[in-house]
Amino acid sequence: MALKRGLSSVRVLSNGSSGSRLPIAILVFFSVLAPLVFFVGRGLYISDQNSIQSDFSKQNVDWRERLALQSIKNLFTKEVVDVVITSTADLGPLNLDSFRKGNLSASWKVVGVETSVQDNAISKSNQKATDLKQATSQDKEGKFLDDDHSHDTPAKILRRQLRDNRREKRATELVKQDEKVTVKLENAAIERSKAVDSAVLGKYNLWRRENENVNSDSTVRLMRDQIIMAKVYVSIAKSKNKLDLQQELQIRLKEIQQALGESTADSGLPHSASEKIKEMGKVLSKAREQLFDCKLVTGKLRAMLQTSEEQVRRLKKQSMFLSQLAAKTIPYSIHCLSLRLTIQYYLLPQEKRMFHRSENLENPNLYHYALFSDNVLAASVVVNSTIMNAKDPSKHVFHLVTNKLNFGAMSMWFLLNPPGKATIHVENVDEFKWLNSSYSPVLRQLETASMKEYYFKADHPTVSGSSNMKYRNPKYLSMLNHLRFYLPQVYPNLDKILFLDDDIVVQKDLTGLWSVNLHGKVNGAVETCGQSFHRFDKYLNFSNHHISQNFDPNACGWAYGMNMFDLKVWKKKDITGIYHKWQNMNEDRALWKLGTLPPGLITFYGLTHPLEKSWHVLGLGYNPSVDKKEIEHAAVIHYNGNMKPWLDLAMTKYRPYWTKYVKYDHHYLRSCNLSE
């Protein structure tokens, strides 16, 4: 019944008016169409969101690319950055990991990659070079299948060609390096094979080579060792009353000493030496069995060592004394020359003893030299070398002063060998009547008993030792050595004079020295101080208050031997008076030791103008390492020191600079056996 009522109601609705259809349409819309519209709109929204997100991510990627490029620009050079930018289009997005993976051009160098280069470096470099060559050849032939460059722009093609060229160049360089390394290894192997080839042929091991190279003096050393031990056991045998063993040891000791003699190498030993060594060995073995006591033997060896050290010190002192004596002693040949010339001079008539051109001796417009010497041969070299290198010898005047003993010889030599157009005059210092002990403090001091004791008593406690031997030089007793402080008194009419030592050689024209401006100073000299030597504290006693209060210990020293003296300023400043003052204060030698350089440093303190070093090069008498170029460019070279060029002590390599000015063909020199 209910069903029928529902159907009837529906039927009634369907048969009703058109307005009853609207609720049905609304119901259908919300049940079917509304969900469809919702899902379509949702899909459109998601697609819009995805497109926006993709645009944002693209911008983010572009920003990161720019940041990476900026970082690379800070790390790499412009050339590398250009290659990176070029490679981005070919290899995909820019990624720094590709640098670490070796995806690089052949011209790049990766810094910081650790590789093993100990044993397999050469093989790896060879493999790398081979790979690069193959890659280059493939690239050149266009066989890269994964790259399509058919649509590349001309700029990309050009960059790719440049990259390929760099790869090929780098590969070629690696191949060359590998070839060089291989050649070096081969050469080293060849050299090693040469060294081993025949030297050890037929030998079991290399140690036998050492056994063949026995030292040439091993037998001599063995004999000396036996002598030492024999002396030890002789002393012990005597103390223990083993007279038979003592006598046997003494006999063998005498035999082996005779066999050894003066030999220093095995080649100088007699044939019987081996037998003597065997016999001595037997006796020493016997003595060792009967007398050996470690403590006793050690004590004897220590006593022998101390005795040997004392002998060495004594011999060293003797050697120093003999070397000083040899340096200051006139050789026989030069003494012979002086005697022959002296005899010849006093046989001459009085009128023939005069020198020519005496009117030039006081002419201030000429170039005047002062030379004080008692060595005829040395003085002749100074004069000859100066004249031979002078541009106009006629303007040079030599004032030569010697002592009474050598006056005749010096005069006769220059009478026989006049210096060409130059002027020379020889004087005797003993004839300077004004130079006496009442005027000169040095002469007065040389006459005192203490000074004579200092020079002539070798056992004096203050002079024992090699350090003081040089101060006992006989030249300090001669006024020739101190005459340099009296130049205005010797030459009162001259304005300037060049002082020369007799152990110098002149190699250039010296006239330029007279035009050097001394800036009001008295002495023009070459300074000799270096960083820490040849300064005032080397010559003067700065523990004395007279020295420490008046002088700078670091003041630079200078050299006697070639000195330009302005005699006008000398007289004005009373240089000789200053010298006398300090010489009187040094009577007990408390301010300086004997010599002329220390008082010269004091006297001319603040009054010395430094000359260019090329004017005067020193050290040829003691320094074996003077630069040869320095010597050849020097105007004057100085043999200061003990190794004078006229002595056998002279250094051979410096002697020719001096001997070239000696007239060895002169008959007086030949008669006295003077030769080069």
XYZ file of C-alpha atoms in Angstrom:
676
model
C 0.000 0.000 0.000
C 2.898 2.298 0.869
C 4.557 1.455 -2.427
C 1.536 2.307 -4.309
C 1.242 5.628 -2.493
C 4.893 6.459 -3.398
C 4.394 5.662 -7.013
C 1.268 7.581 -7.158
C 3.015 10.545 -5.609
C 5.773 10.398 -8.141
C 3.385 10.155 -10.883
C 1.639 13.175 -9.544
C 4.980 15.119 -9.503
C 5.932 14.143 -12.975
C 2.661 15.176 -14.264
C 2.984 18.544 -12.469
C 4.289 21.907 -13.723
C 7.883 22.635 -15.054
C 9.056 24.359 -11.860
C 9.214 21.029 -10.113
C 12.326 20.022 -12.219
C 14.743 22.603 -10.606
C 15.441 20.633 -7.423
C 16.403 17.637 -9.470
C 18.950 19.658 -11.498
C 20.525 21.062 -8.335
C 20.784 17.618 -6.849
C 22.533 16.292 -9.960
C 24.976 19.255 -10.013
C 26.149 18.792 -6.436
C 26.396 15.072 -6.723
C 28.215 14.822 -10.104
C 29.420 18.089 -11.564
C 30.718 19.776 -8.384
C 33.365 17.107 -7.654
C 34.411 17.189 -11.313
C 34.893 20.961 -11.254
C 36.840 20.679 -7.994
C 39.302 18.134 -9.313
C 39.827 19.951 -12.653
C 40.503 23.207 -10.852
C 42.882 21.458 -8.489
C 44.797 20.024 -11.412
C 45.112 23.408 -13.066
C 46.355 24.885 -9.788
C 48.984 22.195 -9.395
C 50.211 22.694 -12.958
C 50.466 26.440 -12.322
C 52.395 25.798 -9.126
C 54.756 23.400 -10.934
C 55.469 25.913 -13.657
C 56.196 28.608 -11.074
C 58.442 26.255 -9.124
C 60.308 25.226 -12.263
C 60.901 28.873 -13.131
C 62.191 29.484 -9.589
C 64.514 26.449 -9.700
C 65.839 27.588 -13.057
C 66.631 31.006 -11.619
C 68.262 29.267 -8.655
C 70.451 27.181 -10.975
C 71.455 30.255 -12.948
C 72.409 32.006 -9.695
C 74.526 29.069 -8.577
C 76.255 28.961 -11.946
C 77.134 32.622 -11.637
C 78.432 32.030 -8.088
C 80.556 29.073 -9.242
C 82.005 31.103 -12.116
C 82.838 33.944 -9.750
C 84.624 31.505 -7.402
C 86.558 29.999 -10.301
C 87.619 33.456 -11.474
C 89.127 34.072 -8.037
C 90.928 30.723 -8.061
C 92.135 30.350 -11.658
C 93.697 32.489 -14.340
C 91.690 34.059 -17.165
C 92.888 31.403 -19.612
C 91.529 28.593 -17.442
C 88.212 30.405 -16.907
C 87.792 30.802 -20.664
C 88.337 27.099 -21.115
C 85.791 26.379 -18.342
C 83.159 28.573 -19.983
C 83.818 26.938 -23.329
C 83.612 23.463 -21.870
C 80.242 24.184 -20.212
C 78.378 24.086 -23.509
C 80.098 20.851 -24.564
C 80.176 18.889 -21.355
C 76.941 19.915 -19.654
C 76.286 21.918 -16.505
C 79.313 23.334 -14.666
C 80.339 21.112 -11.754
C 83.546 21.487 -9.723
C 83.588 17.724 -9.165
C 84.568 17.306 -12.783
C 87.894 18.984 -11.994
C 88.685 16.381 -9.370
C 87.700 13.501 -11.620
C 90.301 14.408 -14.208
C 87.814 15.584 -16.838
C 90.210 18.311 -17.896
C 92.053 19.688 -20.863
C 95.557 18.350 -21.337
C 97.061 21.793 -20.697
C 95.607 22.069 -17.174
C 97.541 21.338 -14.004
C 95.638 20.129 -10.940
C 97.300 21.374 -7.738
C 96.903 19.351 -4.567
C 96.380 15.917 -6.082
C 98.585 13.427 -4.256
C 100.449 10.992 -6.446
C 103.041 8.417 -5.717
C 106.347 9.270 -7.390
C 108.719 6.936 -5.654
C 109.188 3.873 -7.824
C 106.477 3.968 -10.527
C 106.594 7.670 -11.490
C 108.186 7.006 -14.845
C 105.745 4.227 -15.802
C 102.726 6.368 -14.847
C 103.974 9.341 -16.828
C 104.530 7.067 -19.818
C 100.982 5.699 -19.508
C 99.550 9.190 -19.221
C 101.459 10.388 -22.255
C 100.208 7.375 -24.241
C 96.597 8.020 -23.234
C 96.894 11.681 -24.157
C 98.375 10.824 -27.531
C 95.529 8.394 -28.255
C 92.921 10.937 -27.137
C 94.527 13.605 -29.299
C 94.622 11.369 -32.346
C 90.994 10.398 -31.871
C 89.999 14.005 -31.443
C 91.892 15.006 -34.560
C 90.227 12.285 -36.634
C 86.758 13.256 -35.378
C 85.908 9.858 -33.896
C 84.087 11.041 -30.771
C 80.689 9.435 -31.239
C 79.004 11.048 -28.266
C 79.623 14.652 -29.384
C 77.846 16.203 -32.314
C 79.506 19.430 -33.439
C 77.708 19.784 -36.738
C 75.719 22.793 -35.527
C 78.543 24.564 -33.624
C 79.141 28.267 -34.128
C 82.483 29.476 -35.562
C 83.533 30.736 -32.114
C 83.031 27.301 -30.545
C 84.910 25.628 -33.380
C 87.845 28.038 -32.882
C 87.925 27.419 -29.128
C 87.791 23.687 -29.674
C 90.706 23.888 -32.101
C 92.739 25.883 -29.559
C 91.933 23.301 -26.900
C 92.993 20.476 -29.200
C 96.255 22.249 -29.980
C 96.999 22.638 -26.275
C 96.304 18.972 -25.704
C 98.647 17.976 -28.485
C 101.392 20.324 -27.242
C 101.112 19.034 -23.691
C 101.217 15.428 -24.860
C 104.362 16.162 -26.893
C 106.040 17.763 -23.870
C 105.245 14.774 -21.670
C 106.652 12.414 -24.270
C 109.853 14.456 -24.472
C 110.196 14.498 -20.668
C 109.719 10.765 -20.538
C 112.325 10.293 -23.248
C 114.819 12.460 -21.312
C 114.203 10.505 -18.104
C 114.691 7.253 -19.973
C 117.948 8.464 -21.519
C 119.241 9.561 -18.084
C 118.420 6.184 -16.573
C 120.107 4.403 -19.455
C 123.234 6.541 -19.155
C 123.390 5.963 -15.400
C 123.072 2.238 -15.952
C 125.848 2.357 -18.554
C 128.147 4.237 -16.171
C 127.476 1.736 -13.400
C 128.176 -1.113 -15.760
C 131.463 0.504 -16.790
C 132.500 0.865 -13.158
C 131.752 -2.777 -12.408
C 132.694 -4.205 -15.785
C 136.337 -5.132 -15.344
C 137.156 -3.950 -11.825
C 135.687 -6.988 -10.109
C 135.813 -9.490 -12.936
C 136.349 -12.945 -11.530
C 135.892 -11.766 -7.930
C 133.361 -13.192 -5.539
C 132.351 -9.849 -4.007
C 133.105 -6.145 -4.051
C 134.839 -6.178 -0.663
C 137.986 -7.548 -2.276
C 138.496 -4.224 -4.026
C 139.092 -2.547 -0.680
C 141.697 -5.145 0.237
C 143.615 -4.260 -2.931
C 143.743 -0.501 -2.180
C 146.155 -0.671 0.740
C 147.389 2.740 1.951
C 150.882 3.496 0.721
C 152.179 4.362 4.215
C 150.494 1.619 6.262
C 153.800 -0.180 6.904
C 155.430 3.061 8.043
C 152.600 3.667 10.502
C 152.918 0.110 11.808
C 156.627 0.602 12.442
C 155.985 3.863 14.278
C 153.378 2.175 16.451
C 155.875 -0.581 17.267
C 158.459 2.031 18.236
C 156.007 3.706 20.638
C 155.016 0.422 22.310
C 158.656 -0.703 22.497
C 159.548 2.502 24.359
C 156.673 1.893 26.766
C 157.757 -1.671 27.515
C 161.434 -0.661 27.835
C 160.427 1.778 30.582
C 158.221 -0.818 32.322
C 160.894 -3.547 32.036
C 163.432 -1.236 33.622
C 161.102 -0.420 36.522
C 160.399 -4.152 37.090
C 164.082 -5.148 36.794
C 163.524 -7.276 33.630
C 166.977 -6.466 32.301
C 167.165 -9.217 29.657
C 163.831 -8.228 28.160
C 164.798 -4.571 28.361
C 168.012 -5.191 26.457
C 166.226 -7.269 23.799
C 163.618 -4.541 23.333
C 166.315 -1.882 22.993
C 168.134 -3.922 20.336
C 164.956 -4.401 18.252
C 164.000 -0.768 18.804
C 167.329 0.426 17.434
C 167.037 -1.878 14.416
C 163.541 -0.778 13.470
C 164.436 2.901 13.962
C 167.360 2.490 11.574
C 165.130 0.689 9.079
C 162.497 3.425 9.281
C 164.976 6.293 9.038
C 163.386 9.361 7.428
C 160.875 7.385 5.376
C 157.334 8.729 5.181
C 155.983 6.173 2.683
C 156.320 2.440 2.210
C 158.222 2.940 -1.039
C 161.145 4.448 0.895
C 161.605 1.471 3.228
C 164.453 -1.021 2.716
C 163.720 -4.646 1.797
C 164.733 -5.789 5.265
C 161.920 -3.772 6.884
C 159.447 -6.668 6.801
C 161.891 -8.909 8.713
C 162.497 -6.169 11.282
C 158.726 -5.806 11.770
C 158.329 -9.556 12.367
C 161.172 -9.671 14.896
C 159.824 -6.633 16.711
C 156.360 -8.199 16.756
C 157.729 -11.306 18.478
C 159.512 -9.274 21.143
C 156.442 -7.112 21.747
C 154.285 -10.242 22.158
C 156.764 -11.565 24.691
C 156.808 -8.252 26.555
C 153.003 -8.117 26.546
C 152.804 -11.547 28.182
C 155.277 -10.626 30.926
C 154.758 -6.903 31.521
C 151.286 -5.860 30.419
C 149.438 -3.809 33.003
C 146.611 -1.653 31.653
C 147.004 1.090 34.247
C 150.783 1.173 33.928
C 150.750 1.201 30.104
C 148.124 3.976 30.052
C 150.215 6.109 32.394
C 153.343 5.666 30.257
C 151.460 6.575 27.061
C 150.002 9.669 28.719
C 153.461 10.759 29.834
C 154.810 10.245 26.304
C 151.917 12.306 24.896
C 152.653 15.204 27.231
C 156.335 15.081 26.329
C 155.463 15.124 22.626
C 153.200 18.146 23.105
C 156.002 20.022 24.845
C 158.343 19.198 21.968
C 155.772 20.430 19.444
C 155.381 23.739 21.295
C 159.127 24.193 21.501
C 159.586 23.400 17.816
C 156.778 25.788 16.933
C 158.545 28.598 18.758
C 161.789 27.753 17.013
C 160.023 27.687 13.665
C 158.454 31.086 14.326
C 161.803 32.530 15.330
C 163.551 31.092 12.283
C 160.854 32.332 9.921
C 161.134 35.831 11.393
C 164.909 35.613 11.124
C 164.727 34.421 7.500
C 162.323 37.234 6.643
C 164.577 39.954 8.055
C 167.954 38.586 6.989
C 169.551 39.874 3.793
C 170.192 36.918 1.419
C 173.803 36.127 0.568
C 173.376 37.099 -3.090
C 172.078 40.589 -2.222
C 174.814 40.976 0.410
C 177.350 40.028 -2.246
C 175.901 42.621 -4.614
C 176.133 45.315 -1.957
C 179.763 44.505 -1.141
C 180.868 44.514 -4.786
C 179.110 47.800 -5.491
C 180.540 49.401 -2.345
C 184.102 48.470 -3.311
C 183.577 49.791 -6.823
C 182.112 53.068 -5.511
C 185.043 53.928 -3.259
C 187.438 53.217 -6.098
C 185.789 55.961 -8.142
C 187.293 59.452 -8.226
C 185.359 62.063 -6.277
C 184.182 63.921 -9.368
C 182.542 60.778 -10.793
C 180.393 60.207 -7.721
C 178.036 63.071 -8.523
C 174.494 62.647 -9.917
C 173.182 64.692 -12.806
C 170.283 67.210 -12.838
C 170.725 68.244 -9.202
C 168.830 71.475 -10.004
C 165.569 69.476 -10.024
C 165.872 68.358 -6.418
C 163.995 71.364 -4.996
C 161.737 72.220 -7.917
C 158.155 72.154 -6.483
C 156.648 71.820 -9.968
C 158.043 68.305 -10.429
C 156.849 64.985 -8.993
C 158.961 64.117 -5.944
C 159.293 60.661 -4.338
C 160.776 59.759 -0.948
C 162.328 56.284 -0.690
C 164.140 55.135 2.476
C 165.868 51.760 2.074
C 168.969 49.706 2.849
C 168.239 47.105 0.120
C 169.881 47.920 -3.213
C 167.909 45.428 -5.279
C 164.540 46.410 -3.765
C 165.202 50.123 -4.280
C 166.174 49.505 -7.907
C 162.832 47.767 -8.569
C 160.864 50.684 -7.083
C 162.698 53.216 -9.258
C 162.663 51.072 -12.424
C 158.954 50.241 -12.178
C 158.031 53.888 -11.564
C 160.060 55.172 -14.514
C 158.942 52.439 -16.922
C 155.280 53.231 -16.265
C 155.600 57.025 -16.177
C 154.222 59.057 -19.075
C 156.977 61.700 -18.780
C 159.974 60.369 -16.758
C 161.769 63.715 -16.970
C 159.324 65.193 -14.421
C 160.014 62.582 -11.744
C 162.551 63.129 -8.950
C 163.625 60.361 -6.539
C 164.995 61.244 -3.091
C 166.641 58.069 -1.831
C 167.993 57.873 1.740
C 169.988 54.921 3.065
C 172.376 54.219 5.928
C 176.133 54.546 6.070
C 176.693 50.832 5.459
C 174.791 50.807 2.158
C 175.405 54.342 0.937
C 178.284 53.385 -1.376
C 176.416 50.416 -2.905
C 173.199 52.415 -3.444
C 175.061 55.293 -5.036
C 177.143 53.027 -7.292
C 174.120 51.117 -8.553
C 172.298 54.244 -9.737
C 175.497 55.718 -11.144
C 175.895 52.580 -13.236
C 172.140 52.375 -13.992
C 170.774 55.943 -14.167
C 166.947 56.146 -14.349
C 166.786 57.602 -17.851
C 165.562 61.185 -17.933
C 164.437 61.086 -14.314
C 166.396 62.662 -11.472
C 167.780 60.687 -8.542
C 169.708 61.665 -5.448
C 171.132 59.369 -2.750
C 171.743 60.553 0.827
C 173.155 59.088 4.027
C 170.871 59.327 7.070
C 173.896 59.349 9.375
C 174.900 62.708 7.908
C 171.670 64.405 9.112
C 173.265 66.189 12.050
C 169.962 67.677 13.219
C 168.574 64.152 13.761
C 170.018 63.305 17.173
C 168.848 61.905 20.523
C 168.242 65.344 21.986
C 165.750 66.113 19.196
C 164.226 62.719 18.439
C 162.546 60.720 21.250
C 162.973 57.500 19.293
C 166.754 57.863 19.129
C 166.846 58.634 22.833
C 164.769 55.564 23.648
C 166.877 53.308 21.430
C 169.933 54.213 23.491
C 168.382 53.150 26.815
C 169.417 49.949 28.586
C 165.830 48.638 28.714
C 165.473 48.907 24.938
C 168.776 47.144 24.341
C 167.719 44.396 26.730
C 164.399 44.083 24.897
C 166.148 43.580 21.567
C 169.281 41.644 22.438
C 168.292 39.355 25.331
C 166.340 36.418 23.941
C 165.662 34.949 27.412
C 163.956 38.102 28.656
C 160.592 37.118 30.222
C 158.689 39.819 28.379
C 159.767 38.607 24.947
C 159.501 34.847 25.345
C 156.857 33.587 22.966
C 156.213 33.860 19.289
C 153.712 36.724 19.684
C 156.492 39.172 20.596
C 159.191 37.980 18.207
C 158.022 40.239 15.401
C 158.573 43.274 17.630
C 162.252 42.382 17.971
C 162.783 43.257 14.327
C 166.154 44.989 13.706
C 164.489 47.534 11.434
C 162.982 49.200 14.528
C 166.526 50.107 15.592
C 167.165 51.970 12.330
C 166.235 55.626 11.902
C 165.408 54.853 8.271
C 162.176 53.407 9.584
C 161.309 56.533 11.594
C 162.517 59.105 9.066
C 159.009 59.278 7.543
C 157.951 61.477 10.487
C 160.579 64.113 9.568
C 159.803 64.734 5.884
C 159.521 68.565 6.150
C 162.879 68.632 7.951
C 164.516 66.482 5.248
C 162.904 68.349 2.314
C 162.143 71.872 3.568
C 161.589 73.385 0.100
C 158.986 70.909 -1.200
C 155.209 71.307 -1.030
C 154.135 67.691 -1.691
C 155.972 64.388 -1.701
C 154.921 60.785 -2.365
C 156.347 58.354 0.167
C 157.106 54.813 -1.127
C 158.236 51.680 0.719
C 160.981 49.556 -0.833
C 158.776 46.428 -1.008
C 156.340 47.868 -3.555
C 156.062 47.678 -7.348
C 154.617 50.520 -9.425
C 152.440 49.352 -12.323
C 150.865 52.592 -13.587
C 151.652 56.271 -13.974
C 151.355 57.930 -10.539
C 151.214 61.577 -11.570
C 147.451 61.642 -10.940
C 148.117 61.459 -7.203
C 149.481 65.016 -7.177
C 146.131 66.322 -8.417
C 144.067 64.494 -5.768
C 142.328 66.965 -3.458
C 143.212 66.040 0.133
C 140.581 68.479 1.484
C 142.996 70.116 3.890
C 144.309 66.805 5.265
C 148.009 65.981 5.622
C 148.106 62.336 4.598
C 146.499 60.662 1.569
C 146.410 56.882 2.067
C 144.381 53.786 1.231
C 142.284 52.519 4.127
C 142.805 48.898 5.176
C 139.947 48.237 7.584
C 137.279 45.684 6.894
C 134.269 44.756 8.989
C 136.252 43.923 12.135
C 139.966 44.070 11.394
C 142.695 46.659 10.832
C 140.958 49.179 13.041
C 142.585 51.249 15.769
C 141.937 48.693 18.516
C 144.162 46.234 16.635
C 147.229 48.457 17.041
C 146.643 50.559 20.147
C 146.160 49.673 23.823
C 142.661 50.946 24.622
C 142.953 49.804 28.225
C 145.184 52.847 28.688
C 143.155 55.970 29.428
C 145.392 58.149 27.194
C 144.311 56.060 24.213
C 140.676 55.408 25.164
C 139.966 59.103 25.858
C 141.428 60.412 22.596
C 140.718 57.822 19.907
C 137.855 55.764 18.539
C 138.624 52.014 18.720
C 136.565 51.448 15.540
C 138.347 54.133 13.548
C 139.616 52.803 10.238
C 143.297 52.065 9.827
C 145.307 52.903 6.730
C 148.486 51.660 5.085
C 152.008 52.953 4.898
C 153.767 52.142 1.638
C 152.283 54.699 -0.739
C 151.334 57.951 0.977
C 150.853 61.424 -0.441
C 151.953 64.027 2.143
C 151.067 67.719 1.943
C 154.142 69.258 3.543
C 152.615 72.748 3.771
C 149.733 71.547 5.939
C 152.205 69.332 7.815
C 154.208 72.341 8.919
C 151.068 74.336 9.727
C 149.678 71.639 12.042
C 153.100 70.695 13.501
C 152.734 66.997 12.770
C 156.280 66.247 13.913
C 155.537 67.865 17.278
C 152.422 65.681 17.696
C 154.528 62.630 16.921
C 157.149 63.634 19.523
C 154.460 64.139 22.175
C 152.994 60.647 21.800
C 156.403 59.016 21.376
C 157.523 60.455 24.729
C 154.361 59.093 26.372
C 155.101 55.606 24.996
C 158.594 55.238 26.412
C 157.543 52.152 28.393
C 155.642 50.777 25.335
C 152.337 50.932 27.233
C 150.398 52.660 24.431
C 151.560 50.537 21.486
C 154.244 48.056 20.567
C 157.230 49.028 18.497
C 156.749 50.012 14.883
C 155.764 53.024 12.807
C 152.130 52.313 11.911
C 150.659 52.753 15.436
C 152.314 56.160 15.989
C 151.335 57.045 12.430
C 147.674 56.260 13.156
C 147.852 58.457 16.264
C 149.794 61.307 14.645
C 147.572 61.566 11.559
C 144.294 60.854 13.401
C 141.604 62.973 11.733
C 144.177 64.230 9.220
C 144.101 61.363 6.690
C 142.185 61.473 3.413
C 141.198 58.025 2.041
C 142.428 57.305 -1.477
C 140.782 55.038 -4.029
C 141.709 51.422 -3.236
C 142.969 50.738 -6.764
C 145.894 53.066 -6.089
C 147.418 50.680 -3.546
C 146.762 46.919 -3.195
C 148.356 45.201 -0.196
C 148.901 41.672 1.084
C 151.248 40.094 -1.471
C 153.702 39.270 1.299
C 151.325 37.264 3.479
C 147.933 36.745 1.799
C 147.809 33.918 -0.790
C 144.280 34.816 -1.919
C 144.635 38.361 -3.259
C 142.418 38.681 -6.321
C 144.419 38.565 -9.548
C 142.201 41.193 -11.200
C 142.798 43.498 -8.225
C 146.551 43.094 -8.638
C 146.499 43.735 -12.369
C 144.349 46.876 -12.039
C 146.356 48.328 -9.122
C 148.677 51.289 -9.573
C 150.928 50.032 -6.755
C 151.189 46.521 -5.331
C 152.708 46.018 -1.888
C 154.563 42.932 -0.601
C 153.904 43.794 3.037
C 154.534 40.829 5.307
C 157.389 38.367 5.731
C 157.294 36.829 2.239
C 159.288 39.488 0.419
C 159.783 38.880 -3.325
C 163.592 38.792 -3.041
C 163.463 35.946 -0.464
C 163.036 32.213 -0.906
C 159.950 32.587 1.292
C 158.171 34.565 -1.441
C 154.920 33.231 -2.864
C 155.650 31.943 -6.339
C 152.495 33.266 -8.001
C 153.212 36.879 -6.908
C 156.930 36.939 -7.582
C 156.790 37.605 -11.373
C 155.197 41.023 -10.789
C 158.450 41.983 -9.052
C 161.094 40.073 -11.027
C 160.019 41.644 -14.348
C 161.723 44.876 -13.199
C 165.011 43.246 -12.132
C 167.963 43.388 -14.553
C 169.126 39.808 -14.161
C 171.464 40.134 -17.140
C 173.531 42.761 -15.296
C 177.081 41.518 -14.747
C 177.010 42.352 -11.018
C 173.870 40.281 -10.546
C 175.318 37.368 -12.515
C 178.547 37.456 -10.528
C 176.528 37.184 -7.279
C 174.349 34.334 -8.633
C 171.177 36.390 -8.594
C 168.629 34.753 -10.883
C 164.897 34.354 -11.252
